[in-house]
Short mmCIF file of C-alpha atoms and ligand atoms in Angstrom, two decimals:
data_model
loop_
_atom_site.label_atom_id
_atom_site.label_comp_id
_atom_site.label_asym_id
_atom_site.label_seq_id
_atom_site.Cartn_x
_atom_site.Cartn_y
_atom_site.Cartn_z
CA MET A 42 0.52 17.47 -18.33
CA SER A 43 -0.82 13.98 -19.04
CA GLU A 44 -4.10 12.66 -17.65
CA PRO A 45 -4.00 11.89 -13.91
CA LEU A 46 -3.56 8.23 -12.99
CA THR A 47 -6.78 6.78 -11.53
CA LEU A 48 -6.20 5.10 -8.18
CA GLY A 49 -8.35 2.85 -6.01
CA VAL A 50 -7.24 2.62 -2.38
CA LEU A 51 -7.92 -0.29 -0.03
CA ALA A 52 -7.36 0.41 3.68
CA SER A 53 -8.42 -1.29 6.91
CA GLY A 54 -7.62 1.23 9.62
CA ARG A 55 -6.08 4.56 10.49
CA GLY A 56 -5.23 5.45 6.90
CA SER A 57 -2.17 7.63 7.44
CA ASN A 58 -0.65 6.24 4.23
CA PHE A 59 -3.91 6.99 2.44
CA GLN A 60 -3.57 10.54 3.80
CA SER A 61 0.01 10.86 2.53
CA ILE A 62 -1.22 9.99 -0.96
CA ILE A 63 -4.08 12.50 -0.72
CA ASP A 64 -1.60 15.15 0.42
CA SER A 65 0.80 14.41 -2.45
CA ILE A 66 -2.03 14.76 -4.94
CA GLU A 67 -3.31 17.96 -3.37
CA SER A 68 0.16 19.53 -3.30
CA GLY A 69 0.62 18.75 -6.99
CA ALA A 70 3.53 16.37 -6.38
CA LEU A 71 1.54 13.39 -7.68
CA ASN A 72 -0.51 13.52 -10.88
CA ALA A 73 -3.27 11.14 -9.83
CA ARG A 74 -6.83 11.04 -8.58
CA ILE A 75 -8.39 8.67 -6.07
CA ALA A 76 -11.60 7.28 -7.55
CA VAL A 77 -12.61 5.25 -4.52
CA LEU A 78 -11.60 4.11 -1.03
CA ILE A 79 -12.63 0.58 -0.19
CA THR A 80 -12.46 -0.71 3.37
CA ASP A 81 -13.26 -4.03 5.03
CA ASN A 82 -13.73 -2.26 8.36
CA PRO A 83 -16.72 0.00 9.06
CA GLY A 84 -14.76 1.58 11.94
CA ALA A 85 -11.75 2.55 9.83
CA TYR A 86 -10.58 6.12 10.38
CA ALA A 87 -9.68 6.11 6.67
CA LEU A 88 -13.43 6.59 6.04
CA GLU A 89 -13.32 9.97 7.76
CA ARG A 90 -10.34 11.01 5.71
CA ALA A 91 -12.20 10.05 2.53
CA ALA A 92 -15.27 12.05 3.59
CA LYS A 93 -13.14 15.08 4.38
CA HIS A 94 -11.60 15.01 0.92
CA ASN A 95 -14.81 14.14 -0.97
CA ILE A 96 -13.55 10.73 -2.00
CA GLU A 97 -16.19 8.07 -2.58
CA ALA A 98 -15.94 5.30 0.03
CA LEU A 99 -17.31 1.77 0.06
CA ILE A 100 -17.45 -0.62 2.99
CA ILE A 101 -17.15 -4.14 1.60
CA ARG A 102 -16.94 -6.88 4.20
CA PRO A 103 -15.86 -10.47 3.56
CA ARG A 104 -18.65 -11.78 5.79
CA ASP A 105 -21.20 -10.60 3.22
CA PHE A 106 -19.75 -12.93 0.58
CA PRO A 107 -19.77 -16.73 0.34
CA ASP A 108 -16.00 -17.01 -0.17
CA LYS A 109 -12.76 -15.18 -0.86
CA ASP A 110 -13.20 -15.43 -4.61
CA ALA A 111 -16.61 -13.80 -4.54
CA TYR A 112 -15.30 -11.07 -2.23
CA TYR A 113 -12.34 -10.11 -4.39
CA SER A 114 -14.31 -10.45 -7.66
CA HIS A 115 -16.76 -7.94 -6.25
CA ILE A 116 -13.96 -5.55 -5.26
CA ALA A 117 -12.34 -5.97 -8.69
CA GLY A 118 -15.69 -5.12 -10.28
CA GLU A 119 -16.12 -1.95 -8.21
CA LEU A 120 -12.61 -0.82 -9.09
CA GLY A 121 -13.11 -1.63 -12.76
CA LYS A 122 -16.38 0.29 -12.92
CA ARG A 123 -14.56 3.40 -11.77
CA GLY A 124 -11.72 3.05 -14.27
CA VAL A 125 -9.09 2.32 -11.63
CA GLU A 126 -5.67 1.80 -13.21
CA LEU A 127 -3.58 1.17 -10.10
CA VAL A 128 -4.74 -0.37 -6.82
CA ILE A 129 -3.12 0.86 -3.61
CA LEU A 130 -3.08 -1.26 -0.46
CA ALA A 131 -2.61 1.32 2.29
CA GLY A 132 -2.71 -0.73 5.45
CA PHE A 133 -5.14 -3.28 4.05
CA MET A 134 -4.80 -6.11 6.55
CA ARG A 135 -5.78 -9.06 4.38
CA VAL A 136 -4.05 -11.32 1.93
CA VAL A 137 -5.53 -10.25 -1.37
CA GLY A 138 -7.30 -12.96 -3.40
CA LYS A 139 -6.56 -14.26 -6.84
CA ALA A 140 -9.66 -12.69 -8.38
CA LEU A 141 -8.26 -9.20 -7.79
CA ILE A 142 -4.63 -10.04 -8.59
CA GLU A 143 -5.56 -11.57 -11.93
CA LYS A 144 -7.48 -8.47 -12.90
CA TYR A 145 -4.61 -6.17 -11.87
CA PRO A 146 -1.34 -8.04 -12.53
CA ASN A 147 1.59 -5.89 -11.35
CA ARG A 148 -0.92 -3.10 -10.88
CA ILE A 149 -1.49 -3.53 -7.13
CA MET A 150 1.00 -1.84 -4.80
CA ASN A 151 1.39 -2.60 -1.10
CA ILE A 152 3.39 -0.92 1.65
CA HIS A 153 4.97 -3.21 4.22
CA PRO A 154 6.65 -2.00 7.44
CA ALA A 155 9.87 -4.03 7.11
CA LEU A 156 12.67 -4.62 4.64
CA LEU A 157 11.25 -7.56 2.71
CA PRO A 158 11.91 -10.44 2.47
CA SER A 159 12.57 -10.00 6.21
CA PHE A 160 9.57 -9.98 8.52
CA PRO A 161 6.60 -10.49 6.19
CA GLY A 162 3.03 -10.83 7.43
CA LEU A 163 1.59 -9.05 10.43
CA HIS A 164 3.53 -6.88 12.92
CA GLY A 165 6.66 -6.38 10.80
CA GLN A 166 7.94 -3.77 13.25
CA LYS A 167 7.51 -6.02 16.32
CA GLN A 168 9.19 -8.88 14.49
CA ALA A 169 12.21 -6.61 13.83
CA VAL A 170 12.41 -5.43 17.46
CA ASP A 171 12.08 -8.99 18.79
CA TYR A 172 14.70 -10.33 16.40
CA GLY A 173 17.18 -7.63 17.39
CA VAL A 174 18.12 -6.41 13.92
CA LYS A 175 19.98 -3.08 13.74
CA ILE A 176 18.34 -1.88 10.55
CA SER A 177 14.74 -2.19 9.42
CA GLY A 178 12.49 -0.05 7.25
CA CYS A 179 9.70 -0.32 4.76
CA THR A 180 9.04 -1.73 1.32
CA VAL A 181 6.68 -0.80 -1.48
CA HIS A 182 6.09 -3.82 -3.68
CA PHE A 183 3.74 -5.19 -6.29
CA VAL A 184 1.31 -7.75 -4.97
CA ASP A 185 1.35 -11.34 -6.10
CA GLU A 186 -0.40 -14.34 -4.61
CA GLY A 187 2.08 -14.82 -1.77
CA VAL A 188 2.25 -12.96 1.52
CA ASP A 189 4.45 -9.89 0.85
CA THR A 190 6.42 -11.74 -1.84
CA GLY A 191 5.88 -9.61 -4.97
CA PRO A 192 8.52 -7.57 -6.86
CA VAL A 193 10.11 -4.80 -4.76
CA ILE A 194 9.71 -1.25 -6.06
CA ILE A 195 11.31 0.98 -3.40
CA GLN A 196 12.71 0.40 0.08
CA ALA A 197 13.82 2.79 2.80
CA ALA A 198 15.97 1.84 5.78
CA VAL A 199 15.88 3.16 9.35
CA PRO A 200 18.08 2.34 12.34
CA VAL A 201 16.76 0.12 15.12
CA TYR A 202 17.97 1.08 18.61
CA HIS A 203 18.41 -1.33 21.52
CA ASP A 204 15.71 0.40 23.52
CA ASP A 205 13.19 0.61 20.68
CA THR A 206 9.69 -0.68 21.26
CA GLU A 207 7.23 -1.69 18.58
CA GLU A 208 5.73 1.79 18.92
CA THR A 209 8.94 3.83 18.62
CA LEU A 210 10.17 1.80 15.67
CA SER A 211 6.75 1.97 13.99
CA GLU A 212 6.82 5.74 14.22
CA ARG A 213 10.29 5.97 12.66
CA ILE A 214 9.31 3.59 9.86
CA LEU A 215 5.99 5.36 9.25
CA ARG A 216 7.75 8.62 8.40
CA GLU A 217 9.56 6.77 5.62
CA GLU A 218 6.37 5.02 4.50
CA HIS A 219 4.74 8.40 3.97
CA ARG A 220 7.66 9.41 1.77
CA ILE A 221 8.22 6.33 -0.38
CA PHE A 222 4.63 5.26 -1.08
CA PRO A 223 3.64 8.46 -2.92
CA GLU A 224 7.06 8.38 -4.59
CA ALA A 225 6.47 4.85 -5.95
CA ILE A 226 3.03 5.87 -7.23
CA ARG A 227 4.54 8.93 -8.86
CA LEU A 228 7.12 6.79 -10.70
CA TYR A 229 4.31 4.55 -11.89
CA ALA A 230 2.20 7.53 -12.98
CA GLU A 231 5.17 8.82 -14.98
CA GLY A 232 5.39 5.46 -16.77
CA ARG A 233 8.88 4.82 -15.40
CA ILE A 234 8.27 1.43 -13.81
CA SER A 235 8.63 -1.88 -15.62
CA VAL A 236 8.84 -5.39 -14.24
CA GLU A 237 11.11 -8.16 -15.51
CA GLY A 238 10.51 -11.34 -13.55
CA ARG A 239 11.14 -10.42 -9.92
CA LYS A 240 12.95 -7.21 -10.80
CA VAL A 241 11.48 -3.76 -10.99
CA ILE A 242 13.30 -1.39 -13.31
CA ILE A 243 12.91 2.33 -12.72
CA ALA A 244 13.72 4.36 -15.82
CA GLY A 245 16.04 7.28 -15.24
CA ARG A 246 17.22 6.09 -11.87
CA GLY A 247 20.81 4.91 -12.15
CA ARG A 248 22.42 2.07 -14.10
CA ASP A 249 19.83 1.76 -16.86
C1 LIG B 36 1.42 0.78 8.06
O1 LIG B 36 2.52 0.76 8.93
C2 LIG B 36 1.59 -0.27 6.96
O2 LIG B 36 2.92 -0.41 6.56
C3 LIG B 36 1.11 -1.50 7.67
O3 LIG B 36 0.01 -1.10 8.41
C4 LIG B 36 0.16 0.28 8.77
C5 LIG B 36 -1.07 1.02 8.33
O4 LIG B 36 -1.04 2.33 8.78
N1 LIG B 36 0.76 -2.53 6.74
C6 LIG B 36 0.94 -3.82 6.98
O5 LIG B 36 1.40 -4.25 8.02
C7 LIG B 36 0.51 -4.74 5.85
N2 LIG B 36 0.86 -6.08 6.16
P1 LIG B 36 -1.99 3.43 8.16
O6 LIG B 36 -3.41 2.83 8.22
O7 LIG B 36 -1.86 4.60 9.06
O8 LIG B 36 -1.56 3.70 6.75
#
């Protein structure tokens, strides 16, 4: 088997997506290792998950830096020092700065709880419920300088019912998030993902 892919994970909160990646690695489904968890939130439950799995964790807060550039340059430096090859945004609730994107072009993946380009930004699930769509879902995409605008890697759809609340829809979408995020990382680790303009091509998956 080839060398495991080195990941750096950024998370702001609960970290259930972070956990799904840990679980995929531990079960052998994903040939990767997590070099570091970085959070902007000292109260993030993701920190406890990292401790439990002996993953190094850093709390890096924007308020300790003069500006966004300095903040993301510092994060990029910490990731670089640890040999991180792919950056994973697992519920990282900030718009990532240029300094990090330029260091990791098409090497930062984000999970978003809606079918992009619908309902970008915060509260994708609530936006879907409020709009009254019948189908929503989640998207794994590469990160560019826009808000949830980068090339789409994988999407999964779920039904939206008339009596759904933000909570019930979030739960249904989350189950799919936990499936497709590790899957997208696995495809990347296997060298099967390439990007042409806005399009992501997955080798060995139909019509290529
Ligand atoms: C997930 O639903 C993720 O899609 C969403 O935050 C949640 C984090 O949950 N991300 C965004 O809304 C990004 N704009 P988790 O901390 O349990 O993984």
